[in-house]
Coordinates of C-alpha atoms in Angstrom, one line a residue:
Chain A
X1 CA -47.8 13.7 18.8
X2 CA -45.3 12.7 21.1
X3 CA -42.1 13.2 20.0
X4 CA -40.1 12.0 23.5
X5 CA -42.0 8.2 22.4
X6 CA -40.1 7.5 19.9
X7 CA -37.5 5.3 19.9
X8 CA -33.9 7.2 19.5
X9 CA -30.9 5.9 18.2
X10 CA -27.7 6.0 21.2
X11 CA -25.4 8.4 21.7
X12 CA -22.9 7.8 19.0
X13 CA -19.8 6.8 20.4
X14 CA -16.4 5.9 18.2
X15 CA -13.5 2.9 18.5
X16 CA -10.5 3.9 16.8
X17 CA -7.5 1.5 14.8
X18 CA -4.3 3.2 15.7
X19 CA -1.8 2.2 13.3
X20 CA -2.8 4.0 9.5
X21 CA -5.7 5.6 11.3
X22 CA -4.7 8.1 13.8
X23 CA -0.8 8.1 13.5
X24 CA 1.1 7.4 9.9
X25 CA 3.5 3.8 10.6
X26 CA 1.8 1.1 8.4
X27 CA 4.4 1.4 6.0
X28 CA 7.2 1.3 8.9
X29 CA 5.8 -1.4 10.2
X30 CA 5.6 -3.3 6.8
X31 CA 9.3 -3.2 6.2
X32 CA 10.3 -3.7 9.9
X33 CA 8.4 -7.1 9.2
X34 CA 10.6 -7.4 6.1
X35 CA 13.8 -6.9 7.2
X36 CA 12.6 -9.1 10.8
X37 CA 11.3 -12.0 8.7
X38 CA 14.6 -11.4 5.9
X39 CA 17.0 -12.0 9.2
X40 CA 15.1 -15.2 9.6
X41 CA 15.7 -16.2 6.1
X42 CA 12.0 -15.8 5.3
X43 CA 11.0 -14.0 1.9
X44 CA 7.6 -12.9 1.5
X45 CA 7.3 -9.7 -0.7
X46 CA 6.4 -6.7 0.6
X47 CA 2.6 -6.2 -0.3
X48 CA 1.7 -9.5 1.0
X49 CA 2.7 -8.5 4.4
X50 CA 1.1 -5.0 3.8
X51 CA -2.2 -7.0 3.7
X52 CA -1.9 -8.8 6.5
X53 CA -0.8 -5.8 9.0
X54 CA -3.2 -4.8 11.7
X55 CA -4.6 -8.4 11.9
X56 CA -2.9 -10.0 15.5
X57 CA 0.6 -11.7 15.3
X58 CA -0.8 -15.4 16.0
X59 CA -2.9 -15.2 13.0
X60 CA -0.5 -13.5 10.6
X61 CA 1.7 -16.6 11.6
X62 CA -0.3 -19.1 10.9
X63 CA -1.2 -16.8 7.4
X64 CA 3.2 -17.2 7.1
X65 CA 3.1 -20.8 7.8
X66 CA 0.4 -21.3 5.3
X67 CA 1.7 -19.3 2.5
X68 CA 5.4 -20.2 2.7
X69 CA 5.2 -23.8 4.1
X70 CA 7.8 -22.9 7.5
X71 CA 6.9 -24.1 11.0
X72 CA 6.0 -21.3 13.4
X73 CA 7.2 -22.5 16.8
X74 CA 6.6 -20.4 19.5
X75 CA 10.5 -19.3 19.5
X76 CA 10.8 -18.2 16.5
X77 CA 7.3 -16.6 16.8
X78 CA 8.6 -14.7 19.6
X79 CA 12.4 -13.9 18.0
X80 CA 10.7 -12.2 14.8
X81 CA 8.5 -10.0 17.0
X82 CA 11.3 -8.8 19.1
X83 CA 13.0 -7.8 15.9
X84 CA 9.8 -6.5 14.4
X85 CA 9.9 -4.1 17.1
X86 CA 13.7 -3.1 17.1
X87 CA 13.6 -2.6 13.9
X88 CA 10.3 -0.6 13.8
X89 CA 11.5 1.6 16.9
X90 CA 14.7 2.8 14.5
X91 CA 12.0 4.1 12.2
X92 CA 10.0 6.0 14.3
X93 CA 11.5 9.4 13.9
X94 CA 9.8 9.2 10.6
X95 CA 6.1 8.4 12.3
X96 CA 3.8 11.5 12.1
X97 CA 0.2 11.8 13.7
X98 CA -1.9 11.7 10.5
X99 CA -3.6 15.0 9.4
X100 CA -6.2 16.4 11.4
X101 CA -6.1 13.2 13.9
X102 CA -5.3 15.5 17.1
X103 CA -8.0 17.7 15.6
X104 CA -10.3 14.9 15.5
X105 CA -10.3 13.9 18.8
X106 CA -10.2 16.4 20.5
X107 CA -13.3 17.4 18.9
X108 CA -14.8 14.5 20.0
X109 CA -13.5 15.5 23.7
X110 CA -15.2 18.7 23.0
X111 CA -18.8 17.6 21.7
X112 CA -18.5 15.0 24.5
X113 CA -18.7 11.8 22.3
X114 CA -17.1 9.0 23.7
X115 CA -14.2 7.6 22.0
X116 CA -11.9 4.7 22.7
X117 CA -8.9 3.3 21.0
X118 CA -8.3 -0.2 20.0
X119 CA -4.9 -1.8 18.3
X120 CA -4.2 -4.7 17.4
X121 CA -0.2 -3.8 19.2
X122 CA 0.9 -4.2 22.2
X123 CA 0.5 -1.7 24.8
X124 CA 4.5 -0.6 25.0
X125 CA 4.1 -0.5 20.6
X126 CA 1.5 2.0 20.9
X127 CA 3.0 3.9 24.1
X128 CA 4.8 6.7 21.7
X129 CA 2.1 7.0 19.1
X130 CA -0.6 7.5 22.3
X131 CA 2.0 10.3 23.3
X132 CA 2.5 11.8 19.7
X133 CA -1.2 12.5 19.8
X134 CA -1.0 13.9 23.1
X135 CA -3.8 11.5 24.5
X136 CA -4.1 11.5 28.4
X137 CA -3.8 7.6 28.6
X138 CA -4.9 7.6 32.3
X139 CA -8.4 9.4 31.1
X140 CA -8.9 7.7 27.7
X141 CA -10.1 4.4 27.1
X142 CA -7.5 2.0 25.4
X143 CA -7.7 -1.2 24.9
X144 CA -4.4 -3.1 23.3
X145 CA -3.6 -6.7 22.4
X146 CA -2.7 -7.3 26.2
X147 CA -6.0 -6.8 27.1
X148 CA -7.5 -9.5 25.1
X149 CA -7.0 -13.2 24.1
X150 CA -7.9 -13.1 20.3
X151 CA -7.5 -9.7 18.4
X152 CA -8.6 -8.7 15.0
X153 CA -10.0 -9.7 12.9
X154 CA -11.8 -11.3 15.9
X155 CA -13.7 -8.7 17.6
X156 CA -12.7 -8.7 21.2
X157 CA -10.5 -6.1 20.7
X158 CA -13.4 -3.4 19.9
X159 CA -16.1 -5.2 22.2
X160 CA -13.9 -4.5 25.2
X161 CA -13.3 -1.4 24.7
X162 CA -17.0 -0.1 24.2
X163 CA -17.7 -2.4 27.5
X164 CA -14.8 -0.3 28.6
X165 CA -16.5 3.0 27.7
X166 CA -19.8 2.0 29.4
X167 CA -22.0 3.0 26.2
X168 CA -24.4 0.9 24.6
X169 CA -23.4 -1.1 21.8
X170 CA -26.0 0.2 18.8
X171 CA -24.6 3.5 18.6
X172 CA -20.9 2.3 18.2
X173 CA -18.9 3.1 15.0
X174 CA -15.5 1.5 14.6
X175 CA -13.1 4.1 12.5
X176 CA -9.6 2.1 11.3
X177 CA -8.0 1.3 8.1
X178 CA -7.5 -2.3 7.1
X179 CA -9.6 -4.5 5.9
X180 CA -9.5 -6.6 9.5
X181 CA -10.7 -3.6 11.4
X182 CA -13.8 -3.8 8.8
X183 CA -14.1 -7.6 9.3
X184 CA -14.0 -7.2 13.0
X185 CA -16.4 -4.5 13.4
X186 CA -19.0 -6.3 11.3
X187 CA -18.6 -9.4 13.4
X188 CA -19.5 -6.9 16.4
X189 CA -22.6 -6.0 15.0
X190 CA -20.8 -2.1 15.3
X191 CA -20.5 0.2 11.9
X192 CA -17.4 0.3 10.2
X193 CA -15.8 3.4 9.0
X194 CA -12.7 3.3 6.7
X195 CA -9.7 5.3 6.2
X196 CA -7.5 5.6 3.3
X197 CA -4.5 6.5 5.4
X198 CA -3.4 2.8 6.0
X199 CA -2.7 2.8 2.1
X200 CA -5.2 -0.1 1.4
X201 CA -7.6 0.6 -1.3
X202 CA -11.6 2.2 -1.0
X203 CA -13.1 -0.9 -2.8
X204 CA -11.3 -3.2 -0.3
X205 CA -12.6 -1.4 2.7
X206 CA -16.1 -1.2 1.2
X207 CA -16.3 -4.7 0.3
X208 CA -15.1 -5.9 3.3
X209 CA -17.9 -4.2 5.2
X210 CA -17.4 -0.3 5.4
X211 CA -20.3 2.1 5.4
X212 CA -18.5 5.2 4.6
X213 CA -14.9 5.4 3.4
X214 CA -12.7 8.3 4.0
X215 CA -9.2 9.5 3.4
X216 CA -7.8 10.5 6.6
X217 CA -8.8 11.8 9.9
X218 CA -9.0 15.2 8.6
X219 CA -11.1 14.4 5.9
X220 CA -13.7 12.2 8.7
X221 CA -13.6 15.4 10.9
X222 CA -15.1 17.4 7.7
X223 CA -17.7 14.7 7.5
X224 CA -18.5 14.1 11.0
X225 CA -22.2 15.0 10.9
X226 CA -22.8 12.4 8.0
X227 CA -21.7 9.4 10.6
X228 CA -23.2 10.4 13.9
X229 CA -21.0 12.7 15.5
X230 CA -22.9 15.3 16.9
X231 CA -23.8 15.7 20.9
X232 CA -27.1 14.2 21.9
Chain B
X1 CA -12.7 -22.6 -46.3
X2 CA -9.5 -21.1 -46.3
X3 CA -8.5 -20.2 -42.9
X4 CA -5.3 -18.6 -44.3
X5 CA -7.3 -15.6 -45.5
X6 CA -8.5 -14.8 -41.8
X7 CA -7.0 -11.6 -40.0
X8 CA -5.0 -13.0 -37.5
X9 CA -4.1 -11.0 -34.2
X10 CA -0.7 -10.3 -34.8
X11 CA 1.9 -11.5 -32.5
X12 CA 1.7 -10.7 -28.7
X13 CA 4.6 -8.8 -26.9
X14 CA 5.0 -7.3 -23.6
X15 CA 5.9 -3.8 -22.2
X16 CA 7.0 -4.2 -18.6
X17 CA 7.2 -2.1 -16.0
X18 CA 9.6 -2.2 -13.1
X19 CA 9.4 -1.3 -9.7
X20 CA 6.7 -3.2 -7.7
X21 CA 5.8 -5.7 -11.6
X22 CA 9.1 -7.5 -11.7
X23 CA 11.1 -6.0 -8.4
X24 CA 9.6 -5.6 -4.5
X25 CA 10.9 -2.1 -4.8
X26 CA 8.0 0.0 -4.2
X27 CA 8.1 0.3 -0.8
X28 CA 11.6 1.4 0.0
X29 CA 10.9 3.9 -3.0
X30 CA 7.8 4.9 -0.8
X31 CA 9.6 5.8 2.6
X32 CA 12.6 6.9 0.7
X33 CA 10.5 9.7 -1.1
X34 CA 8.8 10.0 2.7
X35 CA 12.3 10.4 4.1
X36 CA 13.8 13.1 1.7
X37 CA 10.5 15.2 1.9
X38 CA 10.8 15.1 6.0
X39 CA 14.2 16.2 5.7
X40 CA 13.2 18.7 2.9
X41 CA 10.3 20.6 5.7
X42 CA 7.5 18.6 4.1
X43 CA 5.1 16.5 5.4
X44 CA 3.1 14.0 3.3
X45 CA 1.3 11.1 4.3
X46 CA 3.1 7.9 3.5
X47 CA 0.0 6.6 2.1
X48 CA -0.4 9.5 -0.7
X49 CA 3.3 9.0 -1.7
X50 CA 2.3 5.2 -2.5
X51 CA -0.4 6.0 -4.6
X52 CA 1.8 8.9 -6.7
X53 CA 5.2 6.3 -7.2
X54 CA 5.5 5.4 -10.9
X55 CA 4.3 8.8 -12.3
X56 CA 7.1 11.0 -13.5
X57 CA 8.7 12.7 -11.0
X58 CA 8.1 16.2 -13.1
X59 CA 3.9 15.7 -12.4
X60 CA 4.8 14.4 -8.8
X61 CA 6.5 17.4 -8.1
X62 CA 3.6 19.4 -9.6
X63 CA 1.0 17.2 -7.7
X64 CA 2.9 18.2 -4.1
X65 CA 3.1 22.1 -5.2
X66 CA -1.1 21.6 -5.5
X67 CA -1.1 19.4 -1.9
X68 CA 1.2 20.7 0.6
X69 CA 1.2 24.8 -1.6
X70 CA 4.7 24.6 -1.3
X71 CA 6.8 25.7 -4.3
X72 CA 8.7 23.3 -6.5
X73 CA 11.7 24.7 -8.1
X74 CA 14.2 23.4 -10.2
X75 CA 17.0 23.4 -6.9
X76 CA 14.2 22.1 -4.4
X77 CA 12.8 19.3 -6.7
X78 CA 17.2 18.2 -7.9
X79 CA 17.4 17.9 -3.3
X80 CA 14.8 15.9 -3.2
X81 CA 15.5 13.6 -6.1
X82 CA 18.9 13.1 -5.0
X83 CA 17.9 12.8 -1.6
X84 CA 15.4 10.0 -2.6
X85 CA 18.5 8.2 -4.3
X86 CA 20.5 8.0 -1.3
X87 CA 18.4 6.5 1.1
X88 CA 17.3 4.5 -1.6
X89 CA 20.3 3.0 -2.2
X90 CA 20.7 2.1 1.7
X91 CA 17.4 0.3 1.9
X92 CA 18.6 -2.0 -1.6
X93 CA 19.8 -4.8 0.5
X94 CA 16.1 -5.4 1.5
X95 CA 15.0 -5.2 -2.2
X96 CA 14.3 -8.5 -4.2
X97 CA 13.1 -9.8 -7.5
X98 CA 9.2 -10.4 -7.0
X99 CA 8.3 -14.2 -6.9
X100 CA 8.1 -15.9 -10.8
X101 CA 9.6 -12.3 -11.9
X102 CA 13.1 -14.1 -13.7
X103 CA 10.9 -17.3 -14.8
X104 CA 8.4 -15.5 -16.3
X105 CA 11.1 -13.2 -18.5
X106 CA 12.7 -16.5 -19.4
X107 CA 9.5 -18.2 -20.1
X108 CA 9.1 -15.5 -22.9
X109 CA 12.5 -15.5 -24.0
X110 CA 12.3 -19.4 -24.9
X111 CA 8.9 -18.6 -26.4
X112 CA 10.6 -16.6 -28.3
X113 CA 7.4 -13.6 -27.0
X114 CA 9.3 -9.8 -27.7
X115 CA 9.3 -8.1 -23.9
X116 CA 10.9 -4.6 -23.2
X117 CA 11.0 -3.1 -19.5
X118 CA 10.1 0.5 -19.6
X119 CA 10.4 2.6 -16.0
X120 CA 10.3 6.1 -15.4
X121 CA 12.7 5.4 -13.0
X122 CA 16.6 7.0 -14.1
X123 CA 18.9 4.4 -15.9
X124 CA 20.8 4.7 -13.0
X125 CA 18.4 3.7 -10.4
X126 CA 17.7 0.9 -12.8
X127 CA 20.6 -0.7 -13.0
X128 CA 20.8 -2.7 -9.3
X129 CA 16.9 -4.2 -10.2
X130 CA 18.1 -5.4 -13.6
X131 CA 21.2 -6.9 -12.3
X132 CA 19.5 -8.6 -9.9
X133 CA 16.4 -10.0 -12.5
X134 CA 19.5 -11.2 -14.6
X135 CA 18.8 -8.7 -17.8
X136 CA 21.3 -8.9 -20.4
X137 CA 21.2 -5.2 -20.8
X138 CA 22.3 -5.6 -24.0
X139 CA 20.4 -7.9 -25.6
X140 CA 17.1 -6.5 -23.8
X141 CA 15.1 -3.4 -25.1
X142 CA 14.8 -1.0 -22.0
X143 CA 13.4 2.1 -22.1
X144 CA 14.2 4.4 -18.8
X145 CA 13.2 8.1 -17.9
X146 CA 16.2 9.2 -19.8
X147 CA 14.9 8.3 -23.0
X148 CA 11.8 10.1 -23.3
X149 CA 10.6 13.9 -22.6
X150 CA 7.4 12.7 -20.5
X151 CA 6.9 10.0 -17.7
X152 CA 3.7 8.0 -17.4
X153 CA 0.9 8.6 -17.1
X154 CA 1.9 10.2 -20.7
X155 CA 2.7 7.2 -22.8
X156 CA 5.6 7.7 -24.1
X157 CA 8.0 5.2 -21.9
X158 CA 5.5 2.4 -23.9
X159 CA 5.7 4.3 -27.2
X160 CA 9.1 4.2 -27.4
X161 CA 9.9 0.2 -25.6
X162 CA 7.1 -0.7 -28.9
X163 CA 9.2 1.2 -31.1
X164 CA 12.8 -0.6 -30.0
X165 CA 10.8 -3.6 -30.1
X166 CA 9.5 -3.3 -34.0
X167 CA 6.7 -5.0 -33.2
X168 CA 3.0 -4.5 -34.5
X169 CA 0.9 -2.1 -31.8
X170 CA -2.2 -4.3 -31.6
X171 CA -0.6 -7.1 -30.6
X172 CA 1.0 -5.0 -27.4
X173 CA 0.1 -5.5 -23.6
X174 CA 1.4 -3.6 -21.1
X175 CA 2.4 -5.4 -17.6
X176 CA 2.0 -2.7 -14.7
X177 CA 1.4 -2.5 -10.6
X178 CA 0.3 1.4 -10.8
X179 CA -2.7 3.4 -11.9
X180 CA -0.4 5.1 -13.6
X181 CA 0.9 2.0 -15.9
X182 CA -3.0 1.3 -16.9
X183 CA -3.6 4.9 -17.6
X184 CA -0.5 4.7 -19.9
X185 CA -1.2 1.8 -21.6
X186 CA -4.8 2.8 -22.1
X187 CA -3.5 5.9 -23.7
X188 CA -1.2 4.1 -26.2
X189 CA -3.9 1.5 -27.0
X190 CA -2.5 -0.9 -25.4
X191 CA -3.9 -3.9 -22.9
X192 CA -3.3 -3.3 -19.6
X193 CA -2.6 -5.9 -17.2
X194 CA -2.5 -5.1 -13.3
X195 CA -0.4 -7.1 -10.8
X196 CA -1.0 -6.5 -7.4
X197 CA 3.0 -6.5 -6.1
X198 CA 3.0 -2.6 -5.9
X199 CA 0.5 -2.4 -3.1
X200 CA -2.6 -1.2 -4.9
X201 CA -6.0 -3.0 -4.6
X202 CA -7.4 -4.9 -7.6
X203 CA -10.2 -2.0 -7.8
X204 CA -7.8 0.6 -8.6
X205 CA -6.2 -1.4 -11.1
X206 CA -9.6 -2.4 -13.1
X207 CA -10.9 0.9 -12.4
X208 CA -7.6 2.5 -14.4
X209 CA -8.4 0.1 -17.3
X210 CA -6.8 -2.8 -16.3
X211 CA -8.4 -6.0 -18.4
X212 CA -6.6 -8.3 -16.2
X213 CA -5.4 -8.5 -12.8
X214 CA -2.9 -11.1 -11.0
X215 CA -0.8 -11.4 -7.8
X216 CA 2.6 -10.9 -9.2
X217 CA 4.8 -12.3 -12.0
X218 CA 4.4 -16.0 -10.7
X219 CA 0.9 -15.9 -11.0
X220 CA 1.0 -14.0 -14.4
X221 CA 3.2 -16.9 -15.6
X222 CA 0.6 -19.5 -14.3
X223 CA -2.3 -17.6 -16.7
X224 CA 0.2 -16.6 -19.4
X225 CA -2.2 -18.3 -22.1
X226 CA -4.9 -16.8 -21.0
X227 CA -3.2 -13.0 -22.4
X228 CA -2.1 -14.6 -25.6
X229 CA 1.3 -15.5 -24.0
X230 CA 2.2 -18.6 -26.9
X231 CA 4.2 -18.7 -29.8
X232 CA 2.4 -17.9 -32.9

């Protein structure tokens, strides 16, 4: 018998959510949306914006402007991000790499199986996470919102960066947190992996498309070999 | 026939919780428990502080010794409580009565429907979310960490708001945002219905024994006949 004929799955290679999957600032995030969309006399309570995080700013606008019935120019789109961010950077001296995330990668780096990152921020957002995990950003691929024209839970955001890695697209598993990661990954035709970290719930990662749900980064890295990760 | 001889159900009341069922509190509480552990030496991820809010702090305390293997005592776990009250306290301007929250309690008042609120939070954390829900304190039944030995998930906070209430126990259904509110209520023999304004997904809620789940107070209000919310 010929072993060498038979067809083999790809090298395995992952696309990873930033925010609630690698570093801990969901919840910062959440309230730096509060207290941006409270200065703009907006009231939305604080779980219905903790659904909605991780998916890209145009949508979650048009999500505000549905749910609360107030127009969405492009000024005042623009205003509540700038004080989304100001308010989130005052917070980040709270923002931790999540457990075993360094580990995680740099295992990866080790077994060498490609990894790219993928977030739904903007690239000078995610500059201090990228540093808090001590990621080489000149030798790792990462793809943010500035890169692409539609991001989650549209899936241009993942789809460039495994064109970005070079690998082929069967083998690709996208790890994040939120339910739009899920979405996005499916619409891919890549394997979604989910995270508790983001603080979403393992039934709304599952139904939303998630093969295997995890806690955390550490708890992935314990399970690696059940999802691929081993060196061809 | 004489329908008068029937067993009738007796008369429905409600036992509600606090933080995250009738105020947006949870979060705050979330990165305010975040922020005094930081400052304490301990790191915890945000999202396992979210999911251990509304327990008593006692088994919170006892739930971090078993995570991090650091050790509680009295002194350590006093810092940390009063720690969590402070920057509480700052991050109260941002905190708001949840959407229908008021019109619901006054929905039952002129229905003339027995409510209590019972929180494991201190009276004196309390006191700013029942101000702004517009209690009369003294005409309300409110049960608070102060007046029982154990938090939920024991049952006693619901034990003793039924008591203060006088009303019949089979008639009782508990109105909760936290595993912990639907494992306590499940203990007393009480319904348990889940709102989804703390952050948790519908799954945990059911999962926990939750027979019903809605958004938040508005939409509680909307299918208040529907959990024997009418005047008998």
């Amino acid at each position: 018998m010929e072993l060498t004929a038979m067809p083999l799955e790809p090298q395995t290679a992952f696309v990873f959510d930033l925010d609630g999957t690698l570093i801990d600032s969901v919840y910062q995030h959440v309230l730096a949306w509060q207290e941006a969309l409270n200065d703009d006399g907006i009231q939305l309570a604080v779980w219905r914006i903790h659904r909605k995080i991780g998916m890209s700013g145009g949508l979650f606008t048009n999500l505000l402007l549905r749910e609360t019935g107030i127009k969405f120019d492009t000024e005042r789109a623009e205003r509540l991000q700038r004080r989304h961010a100001e308010v989130y950077r005052r917070s980040l001296k709270h923002v931790r790499p999540l457990p075993g995330a360094r580990e995680l990668l740099s295992t990866l780096s080790e077994a060498e199986i490609p990894y790219a990152i993928a977030t739904s921020g903007r690239r000078q957002t995610a500059a201090p996470a990228l540093e808090m995990l001590g990621i080489d950003v000149a030798r790792t691929a990462i793809i943010t919102r500035d890169d692409v024209q539609f991001a989650k839970p549209e899936p241009d955001l993942f789809l460039a960066a495994v064109d970005r890695l070079g690998v082929s697209s069967p083998g690709v598993s996208v790890v994040g947190d939120s339910v739009w990661d899920m979405l996005a990954a499916t619409r891919a035709r890549f394997l979604g992996i989910g995270l508790l970290s983001g603080g979403y719930g393992r039934e709304e990662l599952e139904r939303s498309g998630a093969y295997r749900v995890f806690a955390d980064p550490a708890d992935l890295l314990r399970h690696l070999d059940e999802v691929g990760g081993r060196r061809r």
